[in-house]
Short mmCIF file of C-alpha atoms in Angstrom, two decimals:
data_model
loop_
_atom_site.label_atom_id
_atom_site.label_comp_id
_atom_site.label_asym_id
_atom_site.label_seq_id
_atom_site.Cartn_x
_atom_site.Cartn_y
_atom_site.Cartn_z
CA MET A 26 -0.12 0.19 0.07
CA THR A 27 1.32 3.42 -0.99
CA PRO A 28 1.47 6.01 1.93
CA PRO A 29 -1.34 8.57 2.38
CA LEU A 30 -1.42 11.80 0.14
CA SER A 31 -0.21 14.75 1.63
CA ARG A 32 -2.95 17.36 1.96
CA PRO A 33 -3.43 21.07 2.84
CA SER A 34 -3.65 22.01 6.32
CA ARG A 35 -6.97 22.90 8.05
CA ARG A 36 -5.95 26.48 8.18
CA THR A 37 -5.81 26.65 4.35
CA PHE A 38 -9.43 25.07 4.23
CA VAL A 39 -11.03 27.31 6.84
CA ALA A 40 -9.33 30.60 5.28
CA LEU A 41 -11.15 29.34 1.98
CA GLY A 42 -14.17 28.58 3.72
CA ALA A 43 -14.10 32.10 5.32
CA ALA A 44 -13.89 33.77 2.13
CA ALA A 45 -16.32 31.37 0.04
CA LEU A 46 -19.14 30.64 2.47
CA LEU A 47 -19.58 33.70 4.72
CA PRO A 48 -21.19 36.69 3.53
CA ALA A 49 -20.18 40.25 3.83
CA SER A 50 -23.08 40.86 6.18
CA VAL A 51 -23.31 39.56 9.83
CA ALA A 52 -24.75 36.11 10.28
CA ALA A 53 -28.65 35.77 11.09
CA PRO A 54 -29.58 36.21 14.73
CA ARG A 55 -29.23 33.07 16.75
CA ALA A 56 -32.74 33.41 17.99
CA VAL A 57 -34.26 32.42 14.73
CA ALA A 58 -31.53 29.78 13.83
CA ALA A 59 -33.75 26.91 14.78
CA ASP A 60 -36.56 27.94 12.57
CA ARG A 61 -34.22 28.70 9.50
CA ARG A 62 -32.66 25.19 10.07
CA SER A 63 -36.18 23.85 9.76
CA ALA A 64 -36.86 25.53 6.34
CA VAL A 65 -33.55 24.69 4.86
CA LEU A 66 -33.69 20.90 5.93
CA THR A 67 -37.30 20.73 4.58
CA TRP A 68 -36.15 21.59 1.26
CA TYR A 69 -32.93 19.73 1.33
CA ASP A 70 -34.97 16.68 1.95
CA THR A 71 -37.51 17.62 -0.71
CA THR A 72 -34.75 17.99 -3.34
CA ALA A 73 -33.21 14.58 -2.25
CA GLU A 74 -36.64 12.96 -2.30
CA THR A 75 -37.59 14.43 -5.94
CA ILE A 76 -34.35 13.46 -7.40
CA ALA A 77 -34.69 9.91 -5.96
CA ALA A 78 -38.20 9.55 -7.15
CA ALA A 79 -38.07 11.17 -10.47
CA GLY A 80 -34.44 12.45 -11.32
CA ALA A 81 -32.31 11.75 -14.30
CA ALA A 82 -30.32 8.78 -15.38
CA THR A 83 -27.28 10.42 -15.08
CA GLN A 84 -25.44 11.62 -11.85
CA VAL A 85 -24.14 14.85 -13.06
CA THR A 86 -27.65 15.76 -14.46
CA ASN A 87 -29.03 15.31 -11.10
CA SER A 88 -25.93 17.22 -9.62
CA ARG A 89 -26.89 19.91 -11.62
CA THR A 90 -30.38 19.97 -10.61
CA TRP A 91 -29.23 20.55 -6.95
CA ALA A 92 -26.75 23.35 -7.99
CA ILE A 93 -29.43 25.26 -9.97
CA ALA A 94 -31.97 25.05 -7.38
CA TRP A 95 -29.65 25.71 -4.55
CA LEU A 96 -27.82 28.42 -6.30
CA ALA A 97 -31.16 30.25 -6.91
CA ALA A 98 -32.00 30.03 -3.29
CA ALA A 99 -28.63 31.25 -2.09
CA ARG A 100 -28.66 34.36 -4.44
CA ALA A 101 -32.48 34.83 -3.54
CA VAL A 102 -31.87 35.17 0.24
CA ARG A 103 -28.26 36.95 0.12
CA SER A 104 -29.90 40.51 0.84
CA VAL A 105 -33.26 41.62 2.34
CA PRO A 106 -35.18 44.70 1.62
CA GLY A 107 -35.24 47.41 4.20
CA GLY A 108 -38.22 47.55 6.41
CA VAL A 109 -39.23 43.73 6.17
CA ASP A 110 -38.89 40.88 8.34
CA ARG A 111 -35.73 39.54 7.56
CA ALA A 112 -36.65 35.82 8.84
CA ALA A 113 -39.93 35.88 6.90
CA TYR A 114 -38.40 37.20 3.71
CA GLN A 115 -35.21 34.78 3.56
CA GLU A 116 -37.43 31.67 4.18
CA ALA A 117 -40.03 32.64 1.70
CA ALA A 118 -37.39 33.34 -0.95
CA LEU A 119 -35.66 29.93 -0.41
CA VAL A 120 -38.64 28.14 -0.30
CA SER A 121 -39.91 29.69 -3.51
CA ALA A 122 -36.45 29.47 -5.55
CA VAL A 123 -35.99 25.68 -4.74
CA HIS A 124 -39.56 24.89 -5.61
CA GLN A 125 -39.67 27.03 -8.82
CA ALA A 126 -36.25 25.28 -10.07
CA LEU A 127 -37.31 21.66 -9.04
CA VAL A 128 -40.81 22.14 -10.76
CA ASP A 129 -38.91 23.08 -14.01
CA LEU A 130 -36.25 20.51 -13.79
CA VAL A 131 -38.24 17.57 -12.59
CA PRO A 132 -41.66 18.24 -13.99
CA GLY A 133 -43.08 14.66 -13.12
CA ARG A 134 -43.02 15.75 -9.20
CA ALA A 135 -44.76 18.99 -9.54
CA GLU A 136 -47.84 17.74 -7.59
CA GLN A 137 -45.54 16.81 -4.60
CA LEU A 138 -43.53 19.90 -4.86
CA ASP A 139 -46.60 21.97 -4.85
CA ALA A 140 -48.13 20.54 -1.87
CA THR A 141 -44.67 20.89 0.18
CA TYR A 142 -44.47 24.54 -1.16
CA ARG A 143 -48.04 25.38 0.10
CA GLN A 144 -47.28 23.76 3.68
CA SER A 145 -43.88 25.71 3.83
CA LEU A 146 -45.40 29.01 3.25
CA ASP A 147 -48.07 28.49 5.37
CA ARG A 148 -45.47 28.63 8.25
CA VAL A 149 -44.32 31.87 7.06
CA PRO A 150 -46.19 35.04 8.36
CA GLY A 151 -48.18 36.60 5.65
CA GLY A 152 -47.54 40.13 4.48
CA GLU A 153 -44.79 42.25 2.46
CA ALA A 154 -41.77 40.21 3.55
CA ARG A 155 -43.37 37.01 2.33
CA SER A 156 -44.64 38.44 -0.86
CA LEU A 157 -41.09 39.89 -1.58
CA GLY A 158 -39.45 36.85 -0.73
CA VAL A 159 -41.53 34.68 -3.16
CA ALA A 160 -41.04 37.15 -5.93
CA ALA A 161 -37.19 37.12 -5.25
CA GLY A 162 -37.07 33.28 -5.05
CA ARG A 163 -38.92 32.97 -8.36
CA ARG A 164 -36.93 35.69 -10.21
CA GLU A 165 -33.41 34.01 -9.16
CA ALA A 166 -34.76 30.59 -10.36
CA ALA A 167 -35.65 32.09 -13.55
CA VAL A 168 -32.38 33.48 -13.96
CA VAL A 169 -30.43 30.64 -13.09
CA LEU A 170 -32.38 28.19 -15.22
CA GLY A 171 -32.06 30.53 -18.10
CA SER A 172 -28.26 30.75 -17.68
CA ARG A 173 -27.85 26.96 -17.71
CA ARG A 174 -29.95 26.08 -20.72
CA ASP A 175 -28.30 23.97 -23.06
CA ASP A 176 -25.32 23.66 -20.94
CA GLY A 177 -24.64 20.04 -22.16
CA LEU A 178 -25.50 18.55 -18.96
CA ASP A 179 -28.87 16.64 -19.94
CA PRO A 180 -28.71 12.74 -20.24
CA ALA A 181 -28.48 12.74 -24.05
CA SER A 182 -25.37 15.09 -24.30
CA VAL A 183 -23.64 13.66 -21.06
CA ASN A 184 -23.78 10.18 -22.92
CA ALA A 185 -22.53 11.37 -26.27
CA PRO A 186 -21.24 8.61 -28.53
CA TYR A 187 -17.65 7.91 -28.37
CA PRO A 188 -15.96 5.91 -30.85
CA VAL A 189 -13.98 2.97 -29.34
CA PRO A 190 -9.95 3.33 -29.88
CA ALA A 191 -8.07 1.09 -31.61
CA PRO A 192 -6.71 -1.71 -29.24
CA GLY A 193 -3.39 -1.29 -27.91
CA PRO A 194 -1.40 -1.70 -24.76
CA GLY A 195 -3.06 0.75 -22.12
CA VAL A 196 -5.64 1.77 -24.24
CA TRP A 197 -9.38 1.59 -22.82
CA GLN A 198 -11.75 -1.12 -24.35
CA PRO A 199 -15.15 -1.97 -23.55
CA THR A 200 -15.09 -4.40 -20.60
CA PRO A 201 -16.78 -7.59 -19.63
CA PRO A 202 -19.26 -8.68 -18.92
CA SER A 203 -21.66 -6.57 -21.34
CA TYR A 204 -18.82 -4.77 -23.27
CA ALA A 205 -21.18 -1.76 -23.17
CA PRO A 206 -20.17 1.58 -25.14
CA ALA A 207 -18.48 4.13 -23.34
CA THR A 208 -20.68 6.54 -21.03
CA GLN A 209 -20.16 10.08 -19.64
CA TYR A 210 -17.98 11.21 -22.51
CA GLY A 211 -20.07 14.23 -23.09
CA ASN A 212 -19.21 15.53 -19.73
CA ARG A 213 -15.91 16.92 -20.89
CA LEU A 214 -17.91 18.94 -23.38
CA ALA A 215 -20.29 20.56 -21.07
CA VAL A 216 -20.30 24.01 -19.66
CA PRO A 217 -18.89 24.33 -16.14
CA PHE A 218 -20.15 26.62 -13.41
CA LEU A 219 -16.84 28.00 -12.32
CA LEU A 220 -14.05 26.14 -13.95
CA ARG A 221 -12.42 28.27 -16.95
CA THR A 222 -12.36 24.96 -19.08
CA PRO A 223 -13.01 21.35 -18.42
CA ASP A 224 -9.13 20.60 -18.58
CA GLN A 225 -7.85 23.49 -16.20
CA PHE A 226 -6.81 20.93 -13.46
CA ARG A 227 -6.34 17.96 -15.63
CA PRO A 228 -4.16 15.69 -13.73
CA GLY A 229 -0.98 14.21 -14.98
CA PRO A 230 -0.95 10.97 -17.04
CA PRO A 231 -1.23 7.40 -15.68
CA PRO A 232 2.02 5.61 -14.57
CA ALA A 233 3.94 4.33 -17.81
CA LEU A 234 3.31 0.71 -18.50
CA ASP A 235 6.73 -0.33 -17.72
CA SER A 236 7.04 1.59 -14.46
CA ASP A 237 7.40 0.17 -10.97
CA ARG A 238 4.35 2.10 -10.02
CA TYR A 239 2.22 0.46 -12.60
CA ALA A 240 3.51 -3.03 -11.81
CA ALA A 241 2.56 -2.28 -8.16
CA ASP A 242 -0.93 -1.02 -9.09
CA LEU A 243 -1.71 -4.02 -11.06
CA ALA A 244 -0.46 -6.47 -8.53
CA GLU A 245 -2.45 -4.84 -5.94
CA VAL A 246 -5.72 -4.99 -7.71
CA ARG A 247 -5.00 -8.53 -9.13
CA ALA A 248 -4.69 -9.80 -5.53
CA TYR A 249 -7.24 -7.70 -3.81
CA GLY A 250 -9.89 -6.91 -6.46
CA SER A 251 -10.69 -10.40 -7.76
CA VAL A 252 -14.08 -11.71 -7.31
CA ASP A 253 -12.42 -14.65 -5.49
CA SER A 254 -9.50 -13.08 -3.73
CA PRO A 255 -8.30 -15.31 -1.06
CA VAL A 256 -6.44 -12.13 0.87
CA ARG A 257 -9.27 -9.61 0.72
CA SER A 258 -10.80 -9.64 4.23
CA PRO A 259 -14.64 -9.45 4.98
CA HIS A 260 -14.42 -6.05 6.17
CA GLN A 261 -12.46 -5.16 2.94
CA THR A 262 -15.25 -6.63 0.80
CA GLU A 263 -17.78 -4.76 3.02
CA THR A 264 -15.85 -1.62 2.13
CA ALA A 265 -15.88 -2.22 -1.57
CA THR A 266 -19.57 -2.86 -1.54
CA PHE A 267 -20.58 0.12 0.73
CA TRP A 268 -18.94 2.41 -1.46
CA LEU A 269 -20.09 0.97 -4.75
CA GLY A 270 -23.31 3.21 -5.38
CA SER A 271 -23.83 6.66 -6.50
CA SER A 272 -21.51 9.15 -4.95
CA LEU A 273 -24.52 11.78 -4.96
CA THR A 274 -26.48 9.29 -3.16
CA LEU A 275 -23.50 8.34 -0.63
CA TYR A 276 -22.89 11.88 0.09
CA THR A 277 -26.28 13.37 0.60
CA GLU A 278 -26.37 12.33 4.25
CA PRO A 279 -22.81 13.87 5.13
CA LEU A 280 -23.81 17.11 3.53
CA ARG A 281 -27.09 17.03 5.55
CA VAL A 282 -25.08 16.36 8.75
CA ALA A 283 -22.98 19.46 8.11
CA LEU A 284 -26.07 21.44 7.33
CA SER A 285 -28.12 20.31 10.43
CA ARG A 286 -25.17 20.87 12.93
CA THR A 287 -24.28 24.39 11.92
CA PRO A 288 -25.46 27.52 13.89
CA ARG A 289 -25.14 29.53 10.79
CA GLY A 290 -28.04 31.07 9.23
CA ILE A 291 -30.23 30.44 6.24
CA ALA A 292 -28.06 32.49 3.90
CA GLU A 293 -24.75 30.61 4.67
CA GLN A 294 -26.75 27.13 4.63
CA ALA A 295 -27.91 27.93 1.22
CA ARG A 296 -24.50 28.81 0.27
CA LEU A 297 -23.15 25.51 1.34
CA VAL A 298 -25.55 23.39 -0.55
CA ALA A 299 -24.99 25.39 -3.72
CA LEU A 300 -21.47 25.68 -3.63
CA PHE A 301 -21.20 22.01 -2.80
CA HIS A 302 -23.06 20.72 -5.74
CA VAL A 303 -21.58 23.60 -7.85
CA ALA A 304 -18.06 22.24 -7.20
CA LEU A 305 -19.23 18.58 -7.93
CA VAL A 306 -20.74 19.47 -11.37
CA ASP A 307 -17.39 20.85 -12.24
CA THR A 308 -15.49 18.04 -10.78
CA GLN A 309 -17.39 15.62 -12.89
CA ILE A 310 -16.74 17.66 -16.03
CA ALA A 311 -13.03 17.70 -15.11
CA THR A 312 -13.13 13.93 -14.37
CA SER A 313 -14.45 13.09 -17.77
CA ASP A 314 -11.96 15.39 -19.43
CA GLY A 315 -9.13 13.47 -17.76
CA LYS A 316 -10.42 10.04 -18.48
CA TYR A 317 -11.08 10.63 -22.13
CA ALA A 318 -7.74 12.58 -22.55
CA TYR A 319 -5.84 9.54 -21.32
CA GLU A 320 -8.25 6.61 -22.33
CA ARG A 321 -6.38 4.38 -19.92
CA TRP A 322 -7.42 0.67 -19.70
CA ARG A 323 -9.34 -0.73 -16.78
CA PRO A 324 -7.73 -3.42 -14.65
CA VAL A 325 -9.68 -6.14 -15.97
CA THR A 326 -8.40 -5.26 -19.53
CA ALA A 327 -4.94 -4.81 -18.35
CA ILE A 328 -4.74 -8.14 -16.30
CA ARG A 329 -6.59 -10.41 -18.96
CA THR A 330 -4.86 -9.16 -21.97
CA GLY A 331 -1.58 -7.11 -20.88
CA ALA A 332 2.03 -8.19 -21.07
CA VAL A 333 2.30 -8.63 -17.32
CA ASP A 334 1.44 -12.39 -16.55
CA PRO A 335 -1.85 -12.40 -18.48
CA ASP A 336 -4.89 -14.01 -17.01
CA PRO A 337 -7.79 -14.25 -19.42
CA GLY A 338 -10.31 -15.66 -16.53
CA TRP A 339 -9.28 -12.97 -13.94
CA THR A 340 -12.76 -11.29 -13.02
CA PRO A 341 -13.30 -8.19 -10.57
CA LEU A 342 -15.56 -8.48 -7.39
CA HIS A 343 -17.66 -5.65 -8.97
CA THR A 344 -18.71 -5.06 -12.73
CA THR A 345 -16.51 -2.44 -14.30
CA PRO A 346 -18.09 0.79 -15.23
CA ALA A 347 -18.06 1.80 -18.98
CA HIS A 348 -15.42 4.53 -18.93
CA PRO A 349 -11.83 4.68 -18.58
CA ASP A 350 -9.68 4.18 -15.63
CA HIS A 351 -7.76 7.42 -14.91
CA PRO A 352 -8.71 9.38 -12.76
CA SER A 353 -11.36 7.73 -10.49
CA GLY A 354 -14.77 9.35 -10.64
CA HIS A 355 -15.79 8.14 -7.32
CA ASN A 356 -12.44 9.67 -5.83
CA THR A 357 -12.58 13.10 -7.42
CA TYR A 358 -16.26 13.23 -6.04
CA SER A 359 -14.66 12.36 -2.59
CA GLY A 360 -11.83 14.84 -2.80
CA ALA A 361 -14.21 17.78 -3.79
CA ALA A 362 -16.75 16.90 -1.22
CA GLU A 363 -14.00 16.58 1.67
CA ALA A 364 -12.67 20.02 0.61
CA VAL A 365 -15.97 21.97 0.76
CA LEU A 366 -17.31 20.08 3.91
CA THR A 367 -13.88 20.77 5.52
CA ALA A 368 -13.89 24.50 4.63
CA PHE A 369 -17.53 24.88 6.01
CA SER A 370 -17.25 23.08 9.22
CA GLY A 371 -13.63 21.99 9.94
CA ALA A 372 -11.88 18.58 9.45
CA ARG A 373 -13.75 16.80 12.36
CA THR A 374 -17.52 16.42 13.26
CA ALA A 375 -19.25 14.65 15.94
CA PRO A 376 -19.83 11.08 15.37
CA PHE A 377 -22.58 10.47 12.43
CA ALA A 378 -23.88 7.14 10.97
CA LEU A 379 -23.96 6.51 7.44
CA THR A 380 -25.78 3.73 5.44
CA SER A 381 -25.67 2.55 1.78
CA PRO A 382 -27.97 1.39 -0.62
CA THR A 383 -25.64 -1.15 -2.07
CA ALA A 384 -24.64 -2.71 1.45
CA PRO A 385 -28.20 -3.25 3.06
CA GLY A 386 -27.97 -3.66 6.93
CA VAL A 387 -24.41 -2.15 7.21
CA THR A 388 -24.01 1.06 9.24
CA ARG A 389 -20.79 2.82 9.28
CA THR A 390 -19.60 5.86 11.75
CA TYR A 391 -17.38 8.76 10.94
CA THR A 392 -16.01 11.61 12.66
CA THR A 393 -14.00 13.33 9.79
CA TRP A 394 -14.52 14.08 6.33
CA ARG A 395 -11.36 12.48 5.45
CA GLN A 396 -12.48 8.97 6.58
CA LEU A 397 -14.91 8.86 3.43
CA THR A 398 -12.33 9.87 1.20
CA ASP A 399 -9.77 7.28 2.35
CA GLU A 400 -12.54 4.55 2.02
CA ASN A 401 -13.29 5.37 -1.34
CA VAL A 402 -9.64 5.08 -2.33
CA GLU A 403 -9.69 1.60 -0.80
CA ALA A 404 -12.96 0.66 -2.14
CA ARG A 405 -12.30 0.91 -5.70
CA VAL A 406 -9.11 -1.02 -5.51
CA LEU A 407 -10.86 -3.77 -3.66
CA SER A 408 -13.68 -3.75 -6.25
CA GLY A 409 -11.24 -4.38 -8.67
CA ILE A 410 -12.40 -1.66 -10.92
CA HIS A 411 -9.55 1.02 -10.40
CA THR A 412 -5.83 1.18 -9.76
CA ARG A 413 -4.63 3.08 -6.93
CA SER A 414 -2.92 5.68 -9.08
CA ALA A 415 -6.38 6.56 -10.63
CA ASP A 416 -7.97 6.85 -7.23
CA GLU A 417 -5.22 9.07 -6.15
CA ALA A 418 -5.15 11.13 -8.81
CA GLY A 419 -8.96 11.49 -8.38
CA VAL A 420 -8.78 12.77 -5.00
CA VAL A 421 -6.20 15.46 -5.80
CA LEU A 422 -8.32 16.52 -8.77
CA GLY A 423 -11.65 16.76 -6.87
CA ARG A 424 -9.82 18.82 -4.15
CA ARG A 425 -8.11 21.16 -6.79
CA VAL A 426 -11.53 21.70 -8.45
CA ALA A 427 -13.19 22.28 -5.13
CA ARG A 428 -10.42 24.78 -3.79
CA PHE A 429 -11.05 26.78 -7.06
CA ALA A 430 -14.80 26.94 -6.38
CA LEU A 431 -14.03 28.19 -2.89
CA GLU A 432 -11.92 30.82 -3.93
CA HIS A 433 -14.29 31.97 -6.74
CA ALA A 434 -17.41 31.63 -5.15
CA GLY A 435 -17.79 35.45 -5.42
CA GLU A 436 -18.61 34.84 -9.07
CA LEU A 437 -21.65 32.87 -7.93
CA PHE A 438 -23.18 34.71 -5.24
CA GLY A 439 -21.87 38.26 -5.93
CA SER A 440 -20.89 40.52 -2.95
CA ALA A 441 -24.08 41.23 -1.50
#
């Protein structure tokens, strides 16, 4: 096993978080914090439920839905007109913005969204503050939706056709058992929220096929990632299975934990959710750029057909996704999520429990955001679907994209 990656200090992340997540104005009074958290969490859960019930088939499209809805909310609550009740205005603005965006992006859930919207507004005192807040939410939702039309993140564009390259050493080929066409190629052609170009932080190339690092990567995944591995422990198998599912789904609860535990007001909470998902959309765009720039073959192809002790019958623990190896998408997601959560709430948090839809009955407990990243790095090797080099490159890429998002958050929210 290679030593853990070096990482920026907590001081660096806290400095970034202060610049990106805190508005210039003072925080909302603590006396209304509990009520504001209730409104934010209601619509956080509503967003998650909406996407789970009727979201898109592609993860990045669903990340885009989160980003648009909560960016509209964060903009709507950032400034309050003089002479009106701040709490009522901000709650109405957030509710209206998220509702309007979700109805537009997930119209099949309009009935359920409308019912939750009515219930939420019934809890806001009537009057000018509520009316102005509703109007602000609708206005910001329309602006953000309009700015993201035709951004290339709809499912058809995400999975744009990709011609299979000619076979060769190290070159990606469709993988067993289905040998499906490549997916997510179109991500690298999409319009980011903040990145200047999809290749802005492109990682370096994967290890050369004749390098010691490549040999070590291949030996590790061959031994620990095979379906019938005699050296992988039951706990390691559980780790691989636990982190097999959608990163968007698996990180919904950690983000909610950070949101529910903060004493910050509604404006900062909305900014956290928006910035988290903006960073993750851009991370997924950057990930696909790297994958299709390098076209590195997956471990199953390397082990079955490569020059290093080929084994035509080798099979990974889990089915290999239909896109190239380098960098690992799960780990770019983890690196970016860790960076944003750390900026918002510090590296450590009180213990929280996490479950996974791909590991029914298993509950794991965490006290740092870094633990999630570390397990993702191990999980993709133990699943037999990524090399450690691809995993570690993914973590670095995700952190770099997230840092950039934190540093340039003013472009999303303005200075108000």
